[in-house]
């Protein structure tokens, strides 16, 4: 019998569909809605970045190089010796693809700590991998990394362990000593530092790279640097490891405009400090205002979003999100976990947006 195209797909792609971020689509469709859902930066790119974009757009007829200048800058900023310690990507989401491509075969496992960023699972499954989730511990109104849970989830099929630090959506850091416990397993250990700049690079685990070849740090300029629309991400690792992963790199994966604009962003550390201070101040404001709602559990954040569990208020996360949408803002939900349906997350917006968020929450929860 003649085969159809369905017979030719690799088995692991058959159950998968294109990933659509419906909340982002909605935001583009209805620009009047406040985008408080995707952990973007509310401050547009600086005049310096805009100037660079204009400059390089004039030579957009030329192919980019492999980012030697920006890779050199990133190595230096992170105390590493060479551009070969750095691999750049079309956002850090693409970096996960490269890592998985280098380590996963169909049937292999990736261990993650949940709740966490959805891309770890999505991209893992694309390579025929299986995601294994170890849940954080929810105790005393805190979400705590469960390092033993992560270690116990490891099998001889585990090829990658991934931990976000700080974690999205819980906003907290893992204990220093716990990194060592995981690193010592020798399994490729990806530490996703997408939000590290909000707490400062001193909180980074990048120093582990010098001692452990299995440590891979991922970063993005979509968050504190405010360049989500340009999609610039990178990894830091031991030189040999980085260059092995780079074998999977799609040549010219990062465009000229993006890489030079990203470099301008990196050079503007004063601009970064301003954005970080603004976000951190606004996060404190939101945490404080929300703490006046009886029964609300707030997860103090080290990043640009705050997670809440409204389970104790008797309200449901979906209802909160629908109400907020009617008031003009998109928030992000979190499926039922730990017996609560009250989860939701807000991204820090402009000060007007944050005021609107607080007002909306007070209205919803019946406080003046
Ligand atoms: C924990 C974490 N890692 C990575 C990313 C991806 O960033 P990007 O692909 O924009 O670089 C995000 C985005 O929300 C995130 O929350």
mmCIF file of C-alpha atoms and ligand atoms in Angstrom:
data_model
loop_
_atom_site.group_PDB
_atom_site.id
_atom_site.type_symbol
_atom_site.label_atom_id
_atom_site.label_comp_id
_atom_site.label_asym_id
_atom_site.label_seq_id
_atom_site.Cartn_x
_atom_site.Cartn_y
_atom_site.Cartn_z
ATOM 1 C CA UNK A 1 0.000 0.000 0.000
ATOM 2 C CA UNK A 2 1.199 3.465 -0.822
ATOM 3 C CA UNK A 3 2.400 5.360 2.216
ATOM 4 C CA UNK A 4 0.974 8.741 3.153
ATOM 5 C CA UNK A 5 2.984 11.636 4.498
ATOM 6 C CA UNK A 6 1.813 10.674 8.011
ATOM 7 C CA UNK A 7 3.869 7.500 7.749
ATOM 8 C CA UNK A 8 7.036 9.497 7.312
ATOM 9 C CA UNK A 9 6.980 11.752 10.368
ATOM 10 C CA UNK A 10 9.339 10.783 13.172
ATOM 11 C CA UNK A 11 7.165 9.177 15.871
ATOM 12 C CA UNK A 12 7.864 11.783 18.542
ATOM 13 C CA UNK A 13 6.671 14.707 16.414
ATOM 14 C CA UNK A 14 3.294 13.088 15.686
ATOM 15 C CA UNK A 15 1.549 14.104 18.930
ATOM 16 C CA UNK A 16 3.078 17.602 18.886
ATOM 17 C CA UNK A 17 1.554 20.814 17.602
ATOM 18 C CA UNK A 18 2.950 24.248 16.897
ATOM 19 C CA UNK A 19 3.338 26.101 20.167
ATOM 20 C CA UNK A 20 1.155 29.172 20.177
ATOM 21 C CA UNK A 21 1.458 31.689 23.025
ATOM 22 C CA UNK A 22 -2.168 32.749 22.884
ATOM 23 C CA UNK A 23 -1.619 35.450 25.513
ATOM 24 C CA UNK A 24 1.077 37.072 23.354
ATOM 25 C CA UNK A 25 -1.089 36.773 20.232
ATOM 26 C CA UNK A 26 -3.931 38.424 22.131
ATOM 27 C CA UNK A 27 -1.675 41.268 23.244
ATOM 28 C CA UNK A 28 -0.626 41.996 19.657
ATOM 29 C CA UNK A 29 -4.194 41.718 18.453
ATOM 30 C CA UNK A 30 -5.476 44.125 21.124
ATOM 31 C CA UNK A 31 -2.706 46.614 21.824
ATOM 32 C CA UNK A 32 -4.923 48.483 24.270
ATOM 33 C CA UNK A 33 -4.528 45.609 26.741
ATOM 34 C CA UNK A 34 -1.698 45.964 29.262
ATOM 35 C CA UNK A 35 0.897 43.243 28.757
ATOM 36 C CA UNK A 36 1.395 42.019 32.299
ATOM 37 C CA UNK A 37 1.808 38.361 31.408
ATOM 38 C CA UNK A 38 5.103 37.524 29.677
ATOM 39 C CA UNK A 39 7.766 38.967 31.948
ATOM 40 C CA UNK A 40 8.725 41.578 29.395
ATOM 41 C CA UNK A 41 10.336 44.855 30.357
ATOM 42 C CA UNK A 42 7.864 47.759 30.231
ATOM 43 C CA UNK A 43 10.591 50.263 29.272
ATOM 44 C CA UNK A 44 11.290 50.560 25.530
ATOM 45 C CA UNK A 45 14.876 50.306 24.201
ATOM 46 C CA UNK A 46 17.180 53.255 24.927
ATOM 47 C CA UNK A 47 18.102 55.933 22.367
ATOM 48 C CA UNK A 48 21.548 54.285 22.107
ATOM 49 C CA UNK A 49 20.043 50.922 21.179
ATOM 50 C CA UNK A 50 17.709 52.586 18.676
ATOM 51 C CA UNK A 51 20.708 54.319 17.089
ATOM 52 C CA UNK A 52 22.505 50.994 16.716
ATOM 53 C CA UNK A 53 19.401 49.398 15.212
ATOM 54 C CA UNK A 54 19.227 52.228 12.664
ATOM 55 C CA UNK A 55 22.945 51.918 11.917
ATOM 56 C CA UNK A 56 22.930 48.182 11.270
ATOM 57 C CA UNK A 57 19.617 48.180 9.449
ATOM 58 C CA UNK A 58 21.404 50.130 6.715
ATOM 59 C CA UNK A 59 23.661 47.151 6.074
ATOM 60 C CA UNK A 60 20.996 44.496 6.447
ATOM 61 C CA UNK A 61 21.964 43.223 2.993
ATOM 62 C CA UNK A 62 25.048 41.661 4.659
ATOM 63 C CA UNK A 63 25.265 38.361 6.542
ATOM 64 C CA UNK A 64 26.155 38.522 10.218
ATOM 65 C CA UNK A 65 29.344 36.926 11.572
ATOM 66 C CA UNK A 66 29.210 34.464 14.461
ATOM 67 C CA UNK A 67 29.084 37.271 17.011
ATOM 68 C CA UNK A 68 32.762 37.353 17.915
ATOM 69 C CA UNK A 69 32.653 40.842 19.450
ATOM 70 C CA UNK A 70 29.604 40.320 21.636
ATOM 71 C CA UNK A 71 30.776 36.847 22.635
ATOM 72 C CA UNK A 72 34.094 38.337 23.709
ATOM 73 C CA UNK A 73 32.278 40.993 25.718
ATOM 74 C CA UNK A 74 30.041 38.410 27.412
ATOM 75 C CA UNK A 75 33.021 36.209 28.279
ATOM 76 C CA UNK A 76 34.809 39.150 29.851
ATOM 77 C CA UNK A 77 31.751 40.314 31.805
ATOM 78 C CA UNK A 78 31.481 36.827 33.295
ATOM 79 C CA UNK A 79 35.146 36.241 34.090
ATOM 80 C CA UNK A 80 35.661 33.726 31.282
ATOM 81 C CA UNK A 81 38.658 33.718 29.022
ATOM 82 C CA UNK A 82 37.392 33.470 25.483
ATOM 83 C CA UNK A 83 34.515 34.057 23.039
ATOM 84 C CA UNK A 84 34.605 30.269 22.777
ATOM 85 C CA UNK A 85 33.060 30.071 26.248
ATOM 86 C CA UNK A 86 29.956 31.697 24.781
ATOM 87 C CA UNK A 87 27.342 30.492 22.292
ATOM 88 C CA UNK A 88 24.674 32.917 21.106
ATOM 89 C CA UNK A 89 21.120 32.135 20.128
ATOM 90 C CA UNK A 90 17.869 33.454 18.807
ATOM 91 C CA UNK A 91 16.639 34.017 22.355
ATOM 92 C CA UNK A 92 17.604 31.652 25.150
ATOM 93 C CA UNK A 93 14.779 29.412 23.979
ATOM 94 C CA UNK A 94 16.914 28.494 20.978
ATOM 95 C CA UNK A 95 19.828 27.857 23.324
ATOM 96 C CA UNK A 96 17.752 25.079 24.919
ATOM 97 C CA UNK A 97 17.343 23.506 21.498
ATOM 98 C CA UNK A 98 21.086 23.524 20.972
ATOM 99 C CA UNK A 99 21.721 21.946 24.358
ATOM 100 C CA UNK A 100 19.121 19.242 23.834
ATOM 101 C CA UNK A 101 20.404 18.586 20.325
ATOM 102 C CA UNK A 102 23.838 17.976 21.781
ATOM 103 C CA UNK A 103 22.769 15.612 24.580
ATOM 104 C CA UNK A 104 19.398 13.986 23.852
ATOM 105 C CA UNK A 105 18.433 10.931 21.884
ATOM 106 C CA UNK A 106 14.822 9.727 21.690
ATOM 107 C CA UNK A 107 13.905 8.127 25.013
ATOM 108 C CA UNK A 108 16.390 10.146 27.071
ATOM 109 C CA UNK A 109 15.183 12.149 30.042
ATOM 110 C CA UNK A 110 15.455 15.745 31.192
ATOM 111 C CA UNK A 111 14.785 16.489 34.852
ATOM 112 C CA UNK A 112 13.199 19.822 35.763
ATOM 113 C CA UNK A 113 11.879 21.348 38.966
ATOM 114 C CA UNK A 114 8.244 22.451 38.671
ATOM 115 C CA UNK A 115 6.505 24.832 38.364
ATOM 116 C CA UNK A 116 8.871 26.258 35.759
ATOM 117 C CA UNK A 117 9.272 27.720 32.295
ATOM 118 C CA UNK A 118 7.352 25.635 29.741
ATOM 119 C CA UNK A 119 9.995 25.609 27.009
ATOM 120 C CA UNK A 120 12.140 23.023 28.832
ATOM 121 C CA UNK A 121 9.445 20.407 28.276
ATOM 122 C CA UNK A 122 8.295 21.544 24.855
ATOM 123 C CA UNK A 123 11.714 21.497 23.257
ATOM 124 C CA UNK A 124 12.717 18.280 25.026
ATOM 125 C CA UNK A 125 9.732 16.457 23.530
ATOM 126 C CA UNK A 126 10.649 17.730 20.091
ATOM 127 C CA UNK A 127 13.834 15.688 20.296
ATOM 128 C CA UNK A 128 11.978 12.589 21.436
ATOM 129 C CA UNK A 129 13.053 13.214 25.016
ATOM 130 C CA UNK A 130 10.930 12.707 28.098
ATOM 131 C CA UNK A 131 10.579 15.428 30.679
ATOM 132 C CA UNK A 132 10.626 14.300 34.288
ATOM 133 C CA UNK A 133 9.238 16.835 36.753
ATOM 134 C CA UNK A 134 10.282 17.076 40.388
ATOM 135 C CA UNK A 135 7.907 19.449 42.195
ATOM 136 C CA UNK A 136 9.100 22.191 44.524
ATOM 137 C CA UNK A 137 8.005 21.911 48.126
ATOM 138 C CA UNK A 138 5.157 24.230 49.123
ATOM 139 C CA UNK A 139 5.512 24.837 52.833
ATOM 140 C CA UNK A 140 4.933 27.700 55.273
ATOM 141 C CA UNK A 141 3.651 29.890 52.431
ATOM 142 C CA UNK A 142 6.917 29.383 50.575
ATOM 143 C CA UNK A 143 7.899 27.518 47.444
ATOM 144 C CA UNK A 144 11.196 25.791 48.120
ATOM 145 C CA UNK A 145 13.503 24.015 45.685
ATOM 146 C CA UNK A 146 13.516 20.314 46.444
ATOM 147 C CA UNK A 147 17.040 19.308 45.548
ATOM 148 C CA UNK A 148 16.596 15.761 46.865
ATOM 149 C CA UNK A 149 13.487 15.466 44.701
ATOM 150 C CA UNK A 150 15.579 16.472 41.688
ATOM 151 C CA UNK A 151 18.338 14.007 42.554
ATOM 152 C CA UNK A 152 15.835 11.189 43.175
ATOM 153 C CA UNK A 153 14.263 11.837 39.775
ATOM 154 C CA UNK A 154 17.558 11.049 38.047
ATOM 155 C CA UNK A 155 17.822 7.704 36.245
ATOM 156 C CA UNK A 156 20.433 6.315 33.903
ATOM 157 C CA UNK A 157 18.422 7.872 31.092
ATOM 158 C CA UNK A 158 18.829 11.391 32.493
ATOM 159 C CA UNK A 159 20.922 13.437 30.082
ATOM 160 C CA UNK A 160 20.153 16.960 31.258
ATOM 161 C CA UNK A 161 19.027 18.573 34.520
ATOM 162 C CA UNK A 162 17.586 22.066 34.244
ATOM 163 C CA UNK A 163 16.959 24.530 37.039
ATOM 164 C CA UNK A 164 15.921 28.153 36.631
ATOM 165 C CA UNK A 165 17.585 30.468 39.120
ATOM 166 C CA UNK A 166 15.684 32.559 40.036
ATOM 167 C CA UNK A 167 12.770 30.388 39.111
ATOM 168 C CA UNK A 168 9.882 31.418 36.920
ATOM 169 C CA UNK A 169 7.151 31.692 38.241
ATOM 170 C CA UNK A 170 8.132 31.434 41.938
ATOM 171 C CA UNK A 171 10.727 34.234 41.798
ATOM 172 C CA UNK A 172 13.164 32.729 44.328
ATOM 173 C CA UNK A 173 16.731 31.417 44.286
ATOM 174 C CA UNK A 174 17.990 27.945 45.066
ATOM 175 C CA UNK A 175 20.466 27.584 47.957
ATOM 176 C CA UNK A 176 24.131 27.792 46.974
ATOM 177 C CA UNK A 177 24.978 24.418 48.498
ATOM 178 C CA UNK A 178 22.245 22.679 46.526
ATOM 179 C CA UNK A 179 23.928 23.539 43.243
ATOM 180 C CA UNK A 180 26.970 21.571 44.305
ATOM 181 C CA UNK A 181 24.855 18.511 45.157
ATOM 182 C CA UNK A 182 23.423 18.482 41.650
ATOM 183 C CA UNK A 183 26.650 19.403 39.858
ATOM 184 C CA UNK A 184 28.486 16.574 41.545
ATOM 185 C CA UNK A 185 26.241 14.065 39.756
ATOM 186 C CA UNK A 186 28.250 14.921 36.634
ATOM 187 C CA UNK A 187 25.145 15.133 34.431
ATOM 188 C CA UNK A 188 24.902 18.176 32.126
ATOM 189 C CA UNK A 189 23.385 20.758 34.457
ATOM 190 C CA UNK A 190 21.708 23.757 32.868
ATOM 191 C CA UNK A 191 21.207 26.735 35.145
ATOM 192 C CA UNK A 192 18.779 29.137 33.510
ATOM 193 C CA UNK A 193 19.629 32.657 34.644
ATOM 194 C CA UNK A 194 17.092 34.503 32.488
ATOM 195 C CA UNK A 195 16.306 36.917 35.336
ATOM 196 C CA UNK A 196 19.675 37.067 37.103
ATOM 197 C CA UNK A 197 20.299 40.774 36.436
ATOM 198 C CA UNK A 198 17.433 41.781 38.731
ATOM 199 C CA UNK A 199 19.486 40.483 41.650
ATOM 200 C CA UNK A 200 22.865 41.191 40.033
ATOM 201 C CA UNK A 201 25.528 38.970 38.446
ATOM 202 C CA UNK A 202 27.041 38.288 41.875
ATOM 203 C CA UNK A 203 24.162 35.833 42.340
ATOM 204 C CA UNK A 204 25.185 33.967 39.189
ATOM 205 C CA UNK A 205 26.538 30.431 39.372
ATOM 206 C CA UNK A 206 28.859 31.129 36.416
ATOM 207 C CA UNK A 207 31.937 30.635 38.591
ATOM 208 C CA UNK A 208 31.089 26.907 38.694
ATOM 209 C CA UNK A 209 32.005 26.695 35.003
ATOM 210 C CA UNK A 210 35.708 26.891 35.829
ATOM 211 C CA UNK A 211 35.509 23.881 38.108
ATOM 212 C CA UNK A 212 32.801 21.763 36.491
ATOM 213 C CA UNK A 213 32.592 20.955 32.812
ATOM 214 C CA UNK A 214 28.975 19.843 33.177
ATOM 215 C CA UNK A 215 27.690 23.310 34.135
ATOM 216 C CA UNK A 216 25.956 25.322 31.420
ATOM 217 C CA UNK A 217 24.533 28.749 32.220
ATOM 218 C CA UNK A 218 21.824 30.205 29.981
ATOM 219 C CA UNK A 219 20.877 33.869 29.834
ATOM 220 C CA UNK A 220 18.667 36.187 27.819
ATOM 221 C CA UNK A 221 18.451 39.886 27.055
ATOM 222 C CA UNK A 222 14.666 39.680 26.883
ATOM 223 C CA UNK A 223 14.139 40.552 30.533
ATOM 224 C CA UNK A 224 16.212 43.092 32.497
ATOM 225 C CA UNK A 225 17.844 44.421 29.318
ATOM 226 C CA UNK A 226 14.403 44.853 27.757
ATOM 227 C CA UNK A 227 15.092 43.443 24.289
ATOM 228 C CA UNK A 228 12.521 40.637 24.043
ATOM 229 C CA UNK A 229 11.517 41.653 20.518
ATOM 230 C CA UNK A 230 15.090 41.197 19.290
ATOM 231 C CA UNK A 231 15.495 37.701 20.769
ATOM 232 C CA UNK A 232 19.091 37.510 21.934
ATOM 233 C CA UNK A 233 20.110 34.727 24.290
ATOM 234 C CA UNK A 234 23.390 33.001 25.093
ATOM 235 C CA UNK A 235 25.040 30.241 27.036
ATOM 236 C CA UNK A 236 28.222 30.238 29.073
ATOM 237 C CA UNK A 237 30.170 27.038 29.563
ATOM 238 C CA UNK A 238 33.614 25.494 29.566
ATOM 239 C CA UNK A 239 35.264 26.247 26.237
ATOM 240 C CA UNK A 240 35.288 22.692 24.894
ATOM 241 C CA UNK A 241 31.712 22.097 26.017
ATOM 242 C CA UNK A 242 30.470 25.357 24.501
ATOM 243 C CA UNK A 243 32.199 24.603 21.220
ATOM 244 C CA UNK A 244 30.763 21.069 21.122
ATOM 245 C CA UNK A 245 27.254 22.437 21.676
ATOM 246 C CA UNK A 246 28.004 25.047 19.009
ATOM 247 C CA UNK A 247 28.328 22.221 16.491
ATOM 248 C CA UNK A 248 24.532 22.184 16.487
ATOM 249 C CA UNK A 249 24.327 25.924 15.923
ATOM 250 C CA UNK A 250 22.460 27.109 12.885
ATOM 251 C CA UNK A 251 24.921 29.357 11.065
ATOM 252 C CA UNK A 252 23.865 33.047 11.145
ATOM 253 C CA UNK A 253 21.189 32.254 13.743
ATOM 254 C CA UNK A 254 21.466 35.730 15.262
ATOM 255 C CA UNK A 255 20.954 38.629 12.880
ATOM 256 C CA UNK A 256 23.307 41.587 12.546
ATOM 257 C CA UNK A 257 20.850 44.132 13.954
ATOM 258 C CA UNK A 258 20.068 41.962 16.966
ATOM 259 C CA UNK A 259 23.650 41.198 17.941
ATOM 260 C CA UNK A 260 24.914 44.762 17.685
ATOM 261 C CA UNK A 261 21.847 46.159 19.444
ATOM 262 C CA UNK A 262 22.412 43.579 22.173
ATOM 263 C CA UNK A 263 26.039 44.696 22.480
ATOM 264 C CA UNK A 264 24.908 48.315 22.890
ATOM 265 C CA UNK A 265 22.508 47.128 25.590
ATOM 266 C CA UNK A 266 25.313 45.303 27.411
ATOM 267 C CA UNK A 267 27.572 48.347 27.257
ATOM 268 C CA UNK A 268 24.897 50.516 28.874
ATOM 269 C CA UNK A 269 25.211 49.234 32.439
ATOM 270 C CA UNK A 270 23.816 52.483 33.832
ATOM 271 C CA UNK A 271 20.680 51.996 31.741
ATOM 272 C CA UNK A 272 20.423 48.431 33.032
ATOM 273 C CA UNK A 273 20.775 49.581 36.647
ATOM 274 C CA UNK A 274 17.943 52.068 36.123
ATOM 275 C CA UNK A 275 15.608 49.446 34.707
ATOM 276 C CA UNK A 276 16.487 47.014 37.463
ATOM 277 C CA UNK A 277 15.901 49.559 40.206
ATOM 278 C CA UNK A 278 12.584 50.585 38.695
ATOM 279 C CA UNK A 279 11.387 46.982 38.494
ATOM 280 C CA UNK A 280 12.574 46.048 41.962
ATOM 281 C CA UNK A 281 10.925 49.129 43.532
ATOM 282 C CA UNK A 282 7.672 48.413 41.712
ATOM 283 C CA UNK A 283 7.755 44.757 42.726
ATOM 284 C CA UNK A 284 8.046 45.769 46.397
ATOM 285 C CA UNK A 285 5.056 48.092 45.935
ATOM 286 C CA UNK A 286 2.923 45.322 44.445
ATOM 287 C CA UNK A 287 3.956 42.811 47.112
ATOM 288 C CA UNK A 288 3.080 45.276 49.858
ATOM 289 C CA UNK A 289 -0.286 46.225 48.382
ATOM 290 C CA UNK A 290 -1.239 42.590 47.822
ATOM 291 C CA UNK A 291 -0.289 41.647 51.368
ATOM 292 C CA UNK A 292 -3.281 43.649 52.637
ATOM 293 C CA UNK A 293 -5.676 41.124 51.049
ATOM 294 C CA UNK A 294 -6.609 38.582 53.739
ATOM 295 C CA UNK A 295 -5.672 35.024 52.812
ATOM 296 C CA UNK A 296 -3.486 36.016 49.856
ATOM 297 C CA UNK A 297 -0.136 34.257 49.651
ATOM 298 C CA UNK A 298 2.584 36.277 47.955
ATOM 299 C CA UNK A 299 5.854 34.800 46.745
ATOM 300 C CA UNK A 300 8.437 37.570 47.175
ATOM 301 C CA UNK A 301 10.292 37.893 43.922
ATOM 302 C CA UNK A 302 13.874 38.405 42.795
ATOM 303 C CA UNK A 303 12.704 38.954 39.234
ATOM 304 C CA UNK A 304 10.173 41.024 37.240
ATOM 305 C CA UNK A 305 7.007 39.107 38.100
ATOM 306 C CA UNK A 306 5.155 38.130 41.245
ATOM 307 C CA UNK A 307 3.330 34.858 41.831
ATOM 308 C CA UNK A 308 0.266 34.678 44.057
ATOM 309 C CA UNK A 309 -1.792 31.903 45.552
ATOM 310 C CA UNK A 310 -5.265 33.257 46.212
ATOM 311 C CA UNK A 311 -6.526 29.833 47.324
ATOM 312 C CA UNK A 312 -6.915 31.067 50.912
ATOM 313 C CA UNK A 313 -9.160 33.932 49.792
ATOM 314 C CA UNK A 314 -11.647 31.435 48.384
ATOM 315 C CA UNK A 315 -11.133 32.824 44.865
ATOM 316 C CA UNK A 316 -10.072 31.096 41.725
ATOM 317 C CA UNK A 317 -7.081 32.165 39.573
ATOM 318 C CA UNK A 318 -9.074 31.946 36.331
ATOM 319 C CA UNK A 319 -11.741 34.294 37.693
ATOM 320 C CA UNK A 320 -9.099 36.777 38.809
ATOM 321 C CA UNK A 321 -7.493 36.700 35.357
ATOM 322 C CA UNK A 322 -10.868 37.149 33.594
ATOM 323 C CA UNK A 323 -11.747 40.075 35.841
ATOM 324 C CA UNK A 324 -8.344 41.688 35.197
ATOM 325 C CA UNK A 325 -8.857 41.259 31.454
ATOM 326 C CA UNK A 326 -12.138 43.127 31.657
ATOM 327 C CA UNK A 327 -10.208 45.898 33.384
ATOM 328 C CA UNK A 328 -7.709 46.007 30.533
ATOM 329 C CA UNK A 329 -4.767 43.817 31.530
ATOM 330 C CA UNK A 330 -3.504 40.362 30.662
ATOM 331 C CA UNK A 331 -2.196 38.326 33.595
ATOM 332 C CA UNK A 332 -0.868 34.779 33.554
ATOM 333 C CA UNK A 333 -2.427 31.724 35.119
ATOM 334 C CA UNK A 334 -0.941 28.628 36.600
ATOM 335 C CA UNK A 335 -2.768 25.344 36.587
ATOM 336 C CA UNK A 336 -4.158 23.878 39.803
ATOM 337 C CA UNK A 337 -1.311 22.715 42.025
ATOM 338 C CA UNK A 338 -0.829 21.797 45.666
ATOM 339 C CA UNK A 339 -4.623 21.604 45.957
ATOM 340 C CA UNK A 340 -5.123 25.280 45.154
ATOM 341 C CA UNK A 341 -6.896 26.800 42.165
ATOM 342 C CA UNK A 342 -5.900 30.287 43.187
ATOM 343 C CA UNK A 343 -2.618 30.729 41.299
ATOM 344 C CA UNK A 344 -1.818 33.709 39.120
ATOM 345 C CA UNK A 345 1.199 35.774 38.161
ATOM 346 C CA UNK A 346 1.677 39.406 37.255
ATOM 347 C CA UNK A 347 4.583 40.909 35.319
ATOM 348 C CA UNK A 348 5.805 44.255 36.619
ATOM 349 C CA UNK A 349 4.614 46.922 34.191
ATOM 350 C CA UNK A 350 4.915 50.701 34.017
ATOM 351 C CA UNK A 351 3.995 52.511 37.235
ATOM 352 C CA UNK A 352 0.568 53.321 35.780
ATOM 353 C CA UNK A 353 0.007 49.694 34.901
ATOM 354 C CA UNK A 354 1.062 48.536 38.327
ATOM 355 C CA UNK A 355 -1.306 51.023 39.941
ATOM 356 C CA UNK A 356 -4.100 49.733 37.734
ATOM 357 C CA UNK A 357 -3.234 46.159 38.733
ATOM 358 C CA UNK A 358 -3.374 47.006 42.441
ATOM 359 C CA UNK A 359 -6.647 48.910 42.024
ATOM 360 C CA UNK A 360 -8.143 46.007 40.090
ATOM 361 C CA UNK A 361 -7.093 43.474 42.705
ATOM 362 C CA UNK A 362 -8.524 45.580 45.525
ATOM 363 C CA UNK A 363 -11.757 45.884 43.612
ATOM 364 C CA UNK A 364 -11.913 42.145 42.946
ATOM 365 C CA UNK A 365 -11.136 41.211 46.521
ATOM 366 C CA UNK A 366 -13.596 43.832 47.821
ATOM 367 C CA UNK A 367 -11.148 46.170 49.518
ATOM 368 C CA UNK A 368 -11.351 49.951 49.280
HETATM 369 C C1 LIG B 1 12.975 31.071 32.960
HETATM 370 C C2 LIG B 1 13.015 31.562 31.541
HETATM 371 N N1 LIG B 1 14.000 31.160 30.756
HETATM 372 C C3 LIG B 1 14.083 31.564 29.473
HETATM 373 C C4 LIG B 1 13.124 32.400 28.926
HETATM 374 C C5 LIG B 1 13.200 32.686 27.455
HETATM 375 O O1 LIG B 1 13.666 33.867 27.087
HETATM 376 P P1 LIG B 1 13.976 34.210 25.582
HETATM 377 O O2 LIG B 1 13.675 33.038 24.709
HETATM 378 O O3 LIG B 1 13.114 35.393 25.271
HETATM 379 O O4 LIG B 1 15.417 34.544 25.551
HETATM 380 C C6 LIG B 1 12.051 32.832 29.709
HETATM 381 C C7 LIG B 1 11.005 33.690 29.133
HETATM 382 O O5 LIG B 1 9.971 33.962 29.690
HETATM 383 C C8 LIG B 1 11.995 32.382 31.051
HETATM 384 O O6 LIG B 1 10.991 32.745 31.858
#
